[in-house]
Amino acid sequence: MQELDVLIEVLKSKHDIDKESIVKLLTCKESKSIYAAADEVRSCVVGKEVHLRGLIEFSSYCCRTCFYCGLRSANSTLKRYRLEPKEILECASRAVAYGLKTIVLQSGEDKSYSINVLCKIVQAIKGMDVAVTLSIGELKRSEYAELKKAGADRYLLRIETSNENLYNGLHPGMSYKNRVRCLYDLKELGYETGTGCLIGIPGQTIDMLAEDLLFFKKLDADMIGMGPFIPCDGTPLEKSEGGKVDLVYRMMSLTRLFLPEVNMPVTTALGVKDYNGYKNGLMCGANVIMPNMGMSEYKKMYAIYPGKGESINNMENQIENIKKVVFELGRSIGVDYGSRRKTTK
Ligand code: 5AD
């Protein structure tokens, strides 16, 4: 057997290899056998179901100034919006009426919603018999605890990069240590915890991507979201080169091999960079898609990066298109909450 085949076999059975071997798998010419191995592990461990999560981007206001993100507060060219709690609940019940079993509430770090108001929103959505995922950034442990008590099941907070220097350079006024603290607090509080990284952000090396995978594994992440960095006007990185989709597929495949039980979406950023992103992502280990269930007049305004929101027409079409891709691959749509299914520990 060739060295690469041996590494893939070890990953398939032990779901662990050293960093040097990860780097080899990230840089080798052969991608097909890596994708195929990830697809096989996905099929054996999490099955053929694709879980749909209804995404509601409820506010584009953000107090942060992350170098890559179009929502950064310093981007004064952006027209901002925020939904009223009542509007958020309307979006949620529409998503539930479409049959979705998870509602994801995402926003910039907008301090105008108090934890109390957010708890009430979570409680009301939990009354609709769905899982609730939050993706609202860094909070105090006590705030995460209150939201958990209100019924939130899951939380998404990408580490963005597990390299402390690169992280600190990209996030003025924030710290890598606090980011990691948030993730471990979420885990300890019993949230299903999602993280992930940007792929192809300036300053990132293959070695750092290998470290990202080790970071996900050490955290025992329940969900991983990854997408290519897309340069965005109005940000310090607007003139930089974007991330390559092939590297995203490689990272997704290795994530599935490394953390076999994880729930992993095909991200919107990947869909923007690759017309066949949903299909290709589902063949490289992904088992989740997040249709946008927010209010149509605001979808384009949640401009984290260019191209986002443009492909989203009406919701019915969106869900029908997703189903078509899923069925063409011989897969099915998940009918339950689609929580992490633990087969080990
Ligand atoms: N390109 C791609 N992804 C981005 N994100 C933010 N800005 C960009 C960009 N320019 C991602 C971050 C964040 C998620 C919500 O969107 O990883 O965690």
mmCIF file of C-alpha atoms and ligand atoms in Angstrom:
data_model
loop_
_atom_site.group_PDB
_atom_site.id
_atom_site.type_symbol
_atom_site.label_atom_id
_atom_site.label_comp_id
_atom_site.label_asym_id
_atom_site.label_seq_id
_atom_site.Cartn_x
_atom_site.Cartn_y
_atom_site.Cartn_z
ATOM 1 C CA MET A 1 0.000 0.000 0.000
ATOM 2 C CA GLN A 2 1.069 3.554 -0.689
ATOM 3 C CA GLU A 3 1.842 5.721 2.335
ATOM 4 C CA LEU A 4 -1.254 7.865 1.749
ATOM 5 C CA ASP A 5 -3.550 4.852 1.553
ATOM 6 C CA VAL A 6 -2.139 3.625 4.846
ATOM 7 C CA LEU A 7 -2.803 7.007 6.467
ATOM 8 C CA ILE A 8 -6.379 7.032 5.171
ATOM 9 C CA GLU A 9 -6.964 3.495 6.457
ATOM 10 C CA VAL A 10 -5.623 4.423 9.900
ATOM 11 C CA LEU A 11 -7.868 7.495 9.971
ATOM 12 C CA LYS A 12 -10.890 5.440 8.926
ATOM 13 C CA SER A 13 -10.441 2.960 11.734
ATOM 14 C CA LYS A 14 -8.807 5.000 14.534
ATOM 15 C CA HIS A 15 -9.970 8.536 13.663
ATOM 16 C CA ASP A 16 -6.633 9.861 14.805
ATOM 17 C CA ILE A 17 -3.237 10.602 13.268
ATOM 18 C CA ASP A 18 -0.402 12.985 14.087
ATOM 19 C CA LYS A 19 -0.059 16.516 12.803
ATOM 20 C CA GLU A 20 2.635 15.666 10.292
ATOM 21 C CA SER A 21 0.324 13.116 8.677
ATOM 22 C CA ILE A 22 -2.553 15.600 8.574
ATOM 23 C CA VAL A 23 -0.283 18.039 6.743
ATOM 24 C CA LYS A 24 0.546 15.278 4.240
ATOM 25 C CA LEU A 25 -3.153 14.619 3.641
ATOM 26 C CA LEU A 26 -3.861 18.331 3.268
ATOM 27 C CA THR A 27 -1.127 18.833 0.692
ATOM 28 C CA CYS A 28 -1.056 15.600 -1.336
ATOM 29 C CA LYS A 29 -2.295 15.600 -4.935
ATOM 30 C CA GLU A 30 -4.757 12.797 -4.354
ATOM 31 C CA SER A 31 -8.113 14.109 -3.217
ATOM 32 C CA LYS A 32 -10.613 11.522 -4.515
ATOM 33 C CA SER A 33 -9.694 8.756 -2.097
ATOM 34 C CA ILE A 34 -9.826 11.197 0.845
ATOM 35 C CA TYR A 35 -13.308 12.376 -0.164
ATOM 36 C CA ALA A 36 -14.442 8.769 -0.644
ATOM 37 C CA ALA A 37 -13.151 7.748 2.786
ATOM 38 C CA ALA A 38 -14.981 10.686 4.400
ATOM 39 C CA ASP A 39 -18.185 9.777 2.570
ATOM 40 C CA GLU A 40 -17.906 6.193 3.756
ATOM 41 C CA VAL A 41 -17.364 7.214 7.392
ATOM 42 C CA ARG A 42 -20.219 9.718 7.157
ATOM 43 C CA SER A 43 -22.519 7.017 5.845
ATOM 44 C CA CYS A 44 -21.527 4.461 8.517
ATOM 45 C CA VAL A 45 -21.542 6.808 11.507
ATOM 46 C CA VAL A 46 -24.232 9.452 10.914
ATOM 47 C CA GLY A 47 -26.137 7.788 8.100
ATOM 48 C CA LYS A 48 -27.737 9.159 4.989
ATOM 49 C CA GLU A 49 -29.927 11.785 6.623
ATOM 50 C CA VAL A 50 -29.260 15.438 5.880
ATOM 51 C CA HIS A 51 -30.517 17.696 8.659
ATOM 52 C CA LEU A 52 -31.968 21.072 7.741
ATOM 53 C CA ARG A 53 -31.501 23.932 10.193
ATOM 54 C CA GLY A 54 -33.596 27.055 9.701
ATOM 55 C CA LEU A 55 -31.256 30.025 9.941
ATOM 56 C CA ILE A 56 -32.590 33.382 11.150
ATOM 57 C CA GLU A 57 -30.050 36.202 10.921
ATOM 58 C CA PHE A 58 -31.859 38.552 13.252
ATOM 59 C CA SER A 59 -29.480 41.511 13.510
ATOM 60 C CA SER A 60 -26.606 42.788 11.391
ATOM 61 C CA TYR A 61 -25.394 45.209 14.057
ATOM 62 C CA CYS A 62 -22.042 44.210 15.534
ATOM 63 C CA CYS A 63 -19.764 45.830 18.093
ATOM 64 C CA ARG A 64 -16.682 43.923 16.851
ATOM 65 C CA THR A 65 -14.174 44.879 14.175
ATOM 66 C CA CYS A 66 -12.950 41.520 12.849
ATOM 67 C CA PHE A 67 -10.642 42.204 9.889
ATOM 68 C CA TYR A 68 -12.419 39.868 7.470
ATOM 69 C CA CYS A 69 -16.096 40.429 8.230
ATOM 70 C CA GLY A 70 -18.407 42.807 6.379
ATOM 71 C CA LEU A 71 -20.535 43.269 9.505
ATOM 72 C CA ARG A 72 -17.612 44.870 11.427
ATOM 73 C CA SER A 73 -18.807 47.995 13.201
ATOM 74 C CA ALA A 74 -16.296 50.180 11.333
ATOM 75 C CA ASN A 75 -17.942 49.297 7.999
ATOM 76 C CA SER A 76 -20.067 52.419 7.733
ATOM 77 C CA THR A 77 -21.144 51.661 4.152
ATOM 78 C CA LEU A 78 -23.396 48.852 5.362
ATOM 79 C CA LYS A 79 -27.103 49.461 5.892
ATOM 80 C CA ARG A 80 -28.028 47.660 9.118
ATOM 81 C CA TYR A 81 -31.204 46.056 10.411
ATOM 82 C CA ARG A 82 -32.450 44.340 13.511
ATOM 83 C CA LEU A 83 -35.625 42.286 13.894
ATOM 84 C CA GLU A 84 -38.148 42.791 16.652
ATOM 85 C CA PRO A 85 -38.646 39.755 18.902
ATOM 86 C CA LYS A 86 -42.101 39.349 17.371
ATOM 87 C CA GLU A 87 -40.596 39.217 13.860
ATOM 88 C CA ILE A 88 -38.035 36.618 14.974
ATOM 89 C CA LEU A 89 -40.859 34.423 16.268
ATOM 90 C CA GLU A 90 -42.777 34.853 13.016
ATOM 91 C CA CYS A 91 -39.739 33.677 11.037
ATOM 92 C CA ALA A 92 -39.337 30.738 13.412
ATOM 93 C CA SER A 93 -42.937 29.591 13.096
ATOM 94 C CA ARG A 94 -42.705 29.859 9.301
ATOM 95 C CA ALA A 95 -39.604 27.625 9.389
ATOM 96 C CA VAL A 96 -41.418 25.162 11.644
ATOM 97 C CA ALA A 97 -44.355 25.137 9.221
ATOM 98 C CA TYR A 98 -41.877 24.101 6.492
ATOM 99 C CA GLY A 99 -41.026 21.088 8.640
ATOM 100 C CA LEU A 100 -37.657 22.264 9.981
ATOM 101 C CA LYS A 101 -36.661 20.779 13.336
ATOM 102 C CA THR A 102 -33.922 23.188 14.377
ATOM 103 C CA ILE A 103 -33.965 26.962 14.498
ATOM 104 C CA VAL A 104 -30.609 28.756 14.449
ATOM 105 C CA LEU A 105 -30.627 32.319 15.763
ATOM 106 C CA GLN A 106 -27.602 34.187 14.475
ATOM 107 C CA SER A 107 -26.549 37.834 14.702
ATOM 108 C CA GLY A 108 -23.615 40.170 14.976
ATOM 109 C CA GLU A 109 -22.633 40.924 18.554
ATOM 110 C CA ASP A 110 -25.534 43.312 19.098
ATOM 111 C CA LYS A 111 -25.813 44.318 22.730
ATOM 112 C CA SER A 112 -29.241 45.901 22.250
ATOM 113 C CA TYR A 113 -30.977 42.581 22.938
ATOM 114 C CA SER A 114 -30.793 41.888 26.670
ATOM 115 C CA ILE A 115 -30.181 38.343 27.862
ATOM 116 C CA ASN A 116 -33.648 38.470 29.351
ATOM 117 C CA VAL A 117 -35.240 39.249 25.968
ATOM 118 C CA LEU A 118 -33.137 36.569 24.274
ATOM 119 C CA CYS A 119 -34.233 34.039 26.930
ATOM 120 C CA LYS A 120 -37.878 34.869 26.230
ATOM 121 C CA ILE A 121 -37.324 34.356 22.486
ATOM 122 C CA VAL A 122 -35.609 31.018 23.135
ATOM 123 C CA GLN A 123 -38.459 29.900 25.426
ATOM 124 C CA ALA A 124 -41.092 30.823 22.873
ATOM 125 C CA ILE A 125 -39.297 28.950 20.068
ATOM 126 C CA LYS A 126 -38.787 25.903 22.302
ATOM 127 C CA GLY A 127 -42.574 25.882 22.661
ATOM 128 C CA MET A 128 -42.722 25.103 18.929
ATOM 129 C CA ASP A 129 -41.113 21.690 19.556
ATOM 130 C CA VAL A 130 -37.786 22.275 17.828
ATOM 131 C CA ALA A 131 -34.123 22.390 18.842
ATOM 132 C CA VAL A 132 -32.707 25.885 19.289
ATOM 133 C CA THR A 133 -29.169 26.827 18.311
ATOM 134 C CA LEU A 134 -27.667 30.203 19.181
ATOM 135 C CA SER A 135 -24.864 31.913 17.287
ATOM 136 C CA ILE A 136 -24.529 35.332 18.897
ATOM 137 C CA GLY A 137 -20.867 35.514 19.814
ATOM 138 C CA GLU A 138 -18.914 35.870 23.012
ATOM 139 C CA LEU A 139 -20.818 36.180 26.297
ATOM 140 C CA LYS A 140 -20.117 35.685 29.983
ATOM 141 C CA ARG A 141 -20.426 32.165 31.347
ATOM 142 C CA SER A 142 -23.416 33.266 33.455
ATOM 143 C CA GLU A 143 -25.174 34.543 30.313
ATOM 144 C CA TYR A 144 -24.571 31.285 28.467
ATOM 145 C CA ALA A 145 -25.979 29.542 31.575
ATOM 146 C CA GLU A 146 -29.145 31.669 31.547
ATOM 147 C CA LEU A 147 -29.769 30.963 27.881
ATOM 148 C CA LYS A 148 -29.223 27.263 28.460
ATOM 149 C CA LYS A 149 -31.739 27.356 31.294
ATOM 150 C CA ALA A 150 -34.200 29.078 28.965
ATOM 151 C CA GLY A 151 -33.960 26.026 26.711
ATOM 152 C CA ALA A 152 -31.185 26.659 24.169
ATOM 153 C CA ASP A 153 -29.748 23.326 23.048
ATOM 154 C CA ARG A 154 -26.761 24.248 20.909
ATOM 155 C CA TYR A 155 -24.295 27.076 20.320
ATOM 156 C CA LEU A 156 -22.115 27.943 17.340
ATOM 157 C CA LEU A 157 -18.924 29.916 17.898
ATOM 158 C CA ARG A 158 -16.129 29.454 15.423
ATOM 159 C CA ILE A 159 -12.586 29.651 16.702
ATOM 160 C CA GLU A 160 -11.872 31.087 13.198
ATOM 161 C CA THR A 161 -8.210 30.040 13.587
ATOM 162 C CA SER A 162 -6.604 28.095 16.402
ATOM 163 C CA ASN A 163 -3.352 30.015 15.946
ATOM 164 C CA GLU A 164 -3.253 32.454 18.833
ATOM 165 C CA ASN A 165 -1.095 35.094 17.092
ATOM 166 C CA LEU A 166 -3.113 35.021 13.890
ATOM 167 C CA TYR A 167 -6.354 35.104 15.889
ATOM 168 C CA ASN A 168 -5.278 38.109 17.934
ATOM 169 C CA GLY A 169 -4.077 39.931 14.804
ATOM 170 C CA LEU A 170 -7.434 39.499 13.046
ATOM 171 C CA HIS A 171 -9.622 40.441 16.008
ATOM 172 C CA PRO A 172 -8.773 43.832 17.518
ATOM 173 C CA GLY A 173 -9.904 44.181 21.123
ATOM 174 C CA MET A 174 -10.627 40.460 21.418
ATOM 175 C CA SER A 175 -8.457 37.633 22.695
ATOM 176 C CA TYR A 176 -7.863 34.053 21.682
ATOM 177 C CA LYS A 177 -7.916 33.043 25.326
ATOM 178 C CA ASN A 178 -11.411 34.413 25.847
ATOM 179 C CA ARG A 179 -12.638 32.693 22.681
ATOM 180 C CA VAL A 180 -11.374 29.365 23.982
ATOM 181 C CA ARG A 181 -12.866 30.113 27.410
ATOM 182 C CA CYS A 182 -16.273 30.636 25.751
ATOM 183 C CA LEU A 183 -16.064 27.307 23.929
ATOM 184 C CA TYR A 184 -15.132 25.346 27.047
ATOM 185 C CA ASP A 185 -17.840 27.131 29.072
ATOM 186 C CA LEU A 186 -20.406 26.151 26.446
ATOM 187 C CA LYS A 187 -19.263 22.536 26.538
ATOM 188 C CA GLU A 188 -19.313 22.420 30.343
ATOM 189 C CA LEU A 189 -22.786 23.962 30.468
ATOM 190 C CA GLY A 190 -24.093 21.113 28.339
ATOM 191 C CA TYR A 191 -24.566 22.848 25.024
ATOM 192 C CA GLU A 192 -23.939 20.885 21.894
ATOM 193 C CA THR A 193 -21.066 23.056 20.838
ATOM 194 C CA GLY A 194 -20.141 24.027 17.307
ATOM 195 C CA THR A 195 -16.952 25.644 16.148
ATOM 196 C CA GLY A 196 -14.960 25.866 12.934
ATOM 197 C CA CYS A 197 -12.504 27.959 11.006
ATOM 198 C CA LEU A 198 -12.064 30.215 8.043
ATOM 199 C CA ILE A 199 -10.078 28.642 5.243
ATOM 200 C CA GLY A 200 -7.577 30.722 3.301
ATOM 201 C CA ILE A 201 -7.512 33.758 5.575
ATOM 202 C CA PRO A 202 -4.305 35.803 4.949
ATOM 203 C CA GLY A 203 -1.460 34.639 7.183
ATOM 204 C CA GLN A 204 -2.852 31.111 7.600
ATOM 205 C CA THR A 205 -0.615 28.150 6.763
ATOM 206 C CA ILE A 206 -1.378 24.470 6.145
ATOM 207 C CA ASP A 207 0.269 23.740 9.454
ATOM 208 C CA MET A 208 -2.272 26.005 11.172
ATOM 209 C CA LEU A 209 -5.159 24.195 9.462
ATOM 210 C CA ALA A 210 -3.785 20.905 10.783
ATOM 211 C CA GLU A 211 -3.730 22.505 14.247
ATOM 212 C CA ASP A 212 -7.360 23.573 13.756
ATOM 213 C CA LEU A 213 -8.331 19.925 13.286
ATOM 214 C CA LEU A 214 -6.458 18.964 16.445
ATOM 215 C CA PHE A 215 -8.222 21.798 18.271
ATOM 216 C CA PHE A 216 -11.671 20.548 17.156
ATOM 217 C CA LYS A 217 -10.791 17.068 18.355
ATOM 218 C CA LYS A 218 -9.448 18.235 21.720
ATOM 219 C CA LEU A 219 -12.629 20.258 22.339
ATOM 220 C CA ASP A 220 -14.694 17.251 21.277
ATOM 221 C CA ALA A 221 -16.755 19.621 19.129
ATOM 222 C CA ASP A 222 -20.271 18.465 18.307
ATOM 223 C CA MET A 223 -20.578 20.576 15.164
ATOM 224 C CA ILE A 224 -18.014 22.014 12.760
ATOM 225 C CA GLY A 225 -18.655 24.726 10.176
ATOM 226 C CA MET A 226 -15.963 25.752 7.717
ATOM 227 C CA GLY A 227 -15.937 27.892 4.632
ATOM 228 C CA PRO A 228 -13.553 29.717 2.325
ATOM 229 C CA PHE A 229 -12.529 33.231 3.287
ATOM 230 C CA ILE A 230 -14.182 35.612 0.798
ATOM 231 C CA PRO A 231 -12.679 39.135 0.665
ATOM 232 C CA CYS A 232 -15.287 41.715 1.513
ATOM 233 C CA ASP A 233 -15.373 45.420 0.573
ATOM 234 C CA GLY A 234 -15.252 47.782 3.509
ATOM 235 C CA THR A 235 -12.847 45.538 5.455
ATOM 236 C CA PRO A 236 -9.035 45.736 5.870
ATOM 237 C CA LEU A 237 -8.739 42.470 3.901
ATOM 238 C CA GLU A 238 -10.820 43.622 0.932
ATOM 239 C CA LYS A 239 -7.872 43.376 -1.487
ATOM 240 C CA SER A 240 -6.603 40.007 -0.244
ATOM 241 C CA GLU A 241 -6.875 36.717 -2.033
ATOM 242 C CA GLY A 242 -9.778 34.436 -1.057
ATOM 243 C CA GLY A 243 -9.674 30.833 0.163
ATOM 244 C CA LYS A 244 -9.682 27.904 -2.262
ATOM 245 C CA VAL A 245 -12.690 25.602 -2.339
ATOM 246 C CA ASP A 246 -10.559 22.493 -2.853
ATOM 247 C CA LEU A 247 -8.857 23.144 0.441
ATOM 248 C CA VAL A 248 -12.291 23.508 2.070
ATOM 249 C CA TYR A 249 -13.354 20.088 0.721
ATOM 250 C CA ARG A 250 -10.094 18.610 1.950
ATOM 251 C CA MET A 251 -10.614 20.066 5.435
ATOM 252 C CA MET A 252 -14.240 18.909 5.533
ATOM 253 C CA SER A 253 -13.242 15.375 4.574
ATOM 254 C CA LEU A 254 -10.504 15.251 7.173
ATOM 255 C CA THR A 255 -12.886 16.646 9.796
ATOM 256 C CA ARG A 256 -15.328 13.803 9.119
ATOM 257 C CA LEU A 257 -12.500 11.256 9.335
ATOM 258 C CA PHE A 258 -11.124 12.825 12.501
ATOM 259 C CA LEU A 259 -14.430 13.498 14.306
ATOM 260 C CA PRO A 260 -16.755 10.893 12.790
ATOM 261 C CA GLU A 261 -19.879 11.809 14.801
ATOM 262 C CA VAL A 262 -19.816 15.514 14.148
ATOM 263 C CA ASN A 263 -22.689 17.370 12.517
ATOM 264 C CA MET A 264 -21.144 19.335 9.672
ATOM 265 C CA PRO A 265 -22.952 21.778 7.390
ATOM 266 C CA VAL A 266 -22.222 22.784 3.863
ATOM 267 C CA THR A 267 -21.694 26.467 4.611
ATOM 268 C CA THR A 268 -23.224 29.323 2.664
ATOM 269 C CA ALA A 269 -19.735 30.668 1.868
ATOM 270 C CA LEU A 270 -18.926 27.393 0.127
ATOM 271 C CA GLY A 271 -22.203 27.599 -1.798
ATOM 272 C CA VAL A 272 -21.243 31.110 -2.928
ATOM 273 C CA LYS A 273 -17.797 30.042 -4.198
ATOM 274 C CA ASP A 274 -18.910 26.793 -5.821
ATOM 275 C CA TYR A 275 -22.160 26.510 -7.754
ATOM 276 C CA ASN A 276 -22.233 22.798 -6.875
ATOM 277 C CA GLY A 277 -21.177 23.471 -3.304
ATOM 278 C CA TYR A 278 -24.127 21.709 -1.672
ATOM 279 C CA LYS A 279 -23.660 18.553 -3.691
ATOM 280 C CA ASN A 280 -19.875 18.497 -3.398
ATOM 281 C CA GLY A 281 -19.962 19.294 0.317
ATOM 282 C CA LEU A 282 -22.451 16.491 0.985
ATOM 283 C CA MET A 283 -20.034 14.132 -0.779
ATOM 284 C CA CYS A 284 -17.101 15.239 1.395
ATOM 285 C CA GLY A 285 -18.537 14.390 4.800
ATOM 286 C CA ALA A 286 -21.220 17.051 5.322
ATOM 287 C CA ASN A 287 -24.656 16.087 6.689
ATOM 288 C CA VAL A 288 -26.289 19.450 7.406
ATOM 289 C CA ILE A 289 -27.673 22.339 5.317
ATOM 290 C CA MET A 290 -28.876 25.624 6.782
ATOM 291 C CA PRO A 291 -31.597 27.236 4.652
ATOM 292 C CA ASN A 292 -32.045 30.929 5.350
ATOM 293 C CA MET A 293 -35.460 31.493 6.937
ATOM 294 C CA GLY A 294 -35.048 35.172 7.778
ATOM 295 C CA MET A 295 -37.098 38.020 6.337
ATOM 296 C CA SER A 296 -36.463 38.337 2.596
ATOM 297 C CA GLU A 297 -36.019 42.113 2.665
ATOM 298 C CA TYR A 298 -33.025 41.748 4.974
ATOM 299 C CA LYS A 299 -31.212 38.700 3.584
ATOM 300 C CA LYS A 300 -28.914 40.701 1.319
ATOM 301 C CA MET A 301 -28.138 43.130 4.116
ATOM 302 C CA TYR A 302 -26.519 40.448 6.269
ATOM 303 C CA ALA A 303 -23.437 41.003 4.163
ATOM 304 C CA ILE A 304 -20.647 39.133 5.924
ATOM 305 C CA TYR A 305 -19.055 38.725 2.466
ATOM 306 C CA PRO A 306 -20.116 39.512 -1.109
ATOM 307 C CA GLY A 307 -22.513 37.182 -2.910
ATOM 308 C CA LYS A 308 -24.244 36.129 0.293
ATOM 309 C CA GLY A 309 -28.011 36.277 0.081
ATOM 310 C CA GLU A 310 -28.020 36.777 -3.667
ATOM 311 C CA SER A 311 -28.831 33.177 -4.477
ATOM 312 C CA ILE A 312 -31.654 33.087 -1.952
ATOM 313 C CA ASN A 313 -34.949 33.574 -3.752
ATOM 314 C CA ASN A 314 -38.120 32.479 -2.075
ATOM 315 C CA MET A 315 -38.091 30.021 0.779
ATOM 316 C CA GLU A 316 -40.132 27.359 -0.878
ATOM 317 C CA ASN A 317 -37.726 27.259 -3.852
ATOM 318 C CA GLN A 318 -34.782 27.243 -1.522
ATOM 319 C CA ILE A 319 -35.995 24.203 0.376
ATOM 320 C CA GLU A 320 -37.130 22.448 -2.800
ATOM 321 C CA ASN A 321 -33.682 22.987 -4.381
ATOM 322 C CA ILE A 322 -31.990 21.561 -1.321
ATOM 323 C CA LYS A 323 -34.286 18.523 -1.313
ATOM 324 C CA LYS A 324 -33.548 17.927 -5.000
ATOM 325 C CA VAL A 325 -29.795 17.815 -4.388
ATOM 326 C CA VAL A 326 -30.242 15.588 -1.328
ATOM 327 C CA PHE A 327 -32.510 13.100 -3.137
ATOM 328 C CA GLU A 328 -30.278 13.012 -6.229
ATOM 329 C CA LEU A 329 -27.473 11.801 -3.990
ATOM 330 C CA GLY A 330 -29.713 9.023 -2.635
ATOM 331 C CA ARG A 331 -29.834 10.749 0.750
ATOM 332 C CA SER A 332 -32.889 11.684 2.817
ATOM 333 C CA ILE A 333 -34.009 14.653 4.901
ATOM 334 C CA GLY A 334 -33.671 14.225 8.675
ATOM 335 C CA VAL A 335 -36.987 13.919 10.468
ATOM 336 C CA ASP A 336 -35.856 14.447 14.063
ATOM 337 C CA TYR A 337 -33.844 17.160 15.834
ATOM 338 C CA GLY A 338 -30.633 15.831 14.334
ATOM 339 C CA SER A 339 -28.627 16.103 17.530
ATOM 340 C CA ARG A 340 -25.157 14.653 17.745
ATOM 341 C CA ARG A 341 -25.397 10.916 17.833
ATOM 342 C CA LYS A 342 -22.752 9.602 20.191
ATOM 343 C CA THR A 343 -21.367 6.215 19.304
ATOM 344 C CA THR A 344 -18.307 6.432 21.510
ATOM 345 C CA LYS A 345 -17.665 7.308 25.187
HETATM 346 N N1 5AD B 1 -15.597 35.223 4.276
HETATM 347 C C1 5AD B 1 -16.033 34.004 4.694
HETATM 348 N N2 5AD B 1 -16.569 33.777 5.891
HETATM 349 C C2 5AD B 1 -16.678 34.816 6.737
HETATM 350 N N3 5AD B 1 -17.157 34.906 7.987
HETATM 351 C C3 5AD B 1 -17.066 36.191 8.397
HETATM 352 N N4 5AD B 1 -16.530 36.943 7.417
HETATM 353 C C4 5AD B 1 -16.272 36.115 6.373
HETATM 354 C C5 5AD B 1 -15.696 36.303 5.081
HETATM 355 N N5 5AD B 1 -15.278 37.481 4.663
HETATM 356 C C6 5AD B 1 -17.612 33.747 8.761
HETATM 357 C C7 5AD B 1 -16.915 33.674 10.121
HETATM 358 C C8 5AD B 1 -18.047 33.699 11.112
HETATM 359 C C9 5AD B 1 -19.221 33.223 10.284
HETATM 360 C C10 5AD B 1 -20.564 33.594 10.813
HETATM 361 O O1 5AD B 1 -18.995 33.829 9.027
HETATM 362 O O2 5AD B 1 -16.196 32.436 10.204
HETATM 363 O O3 5AD B 1 -17.833 32.875 12.236
#
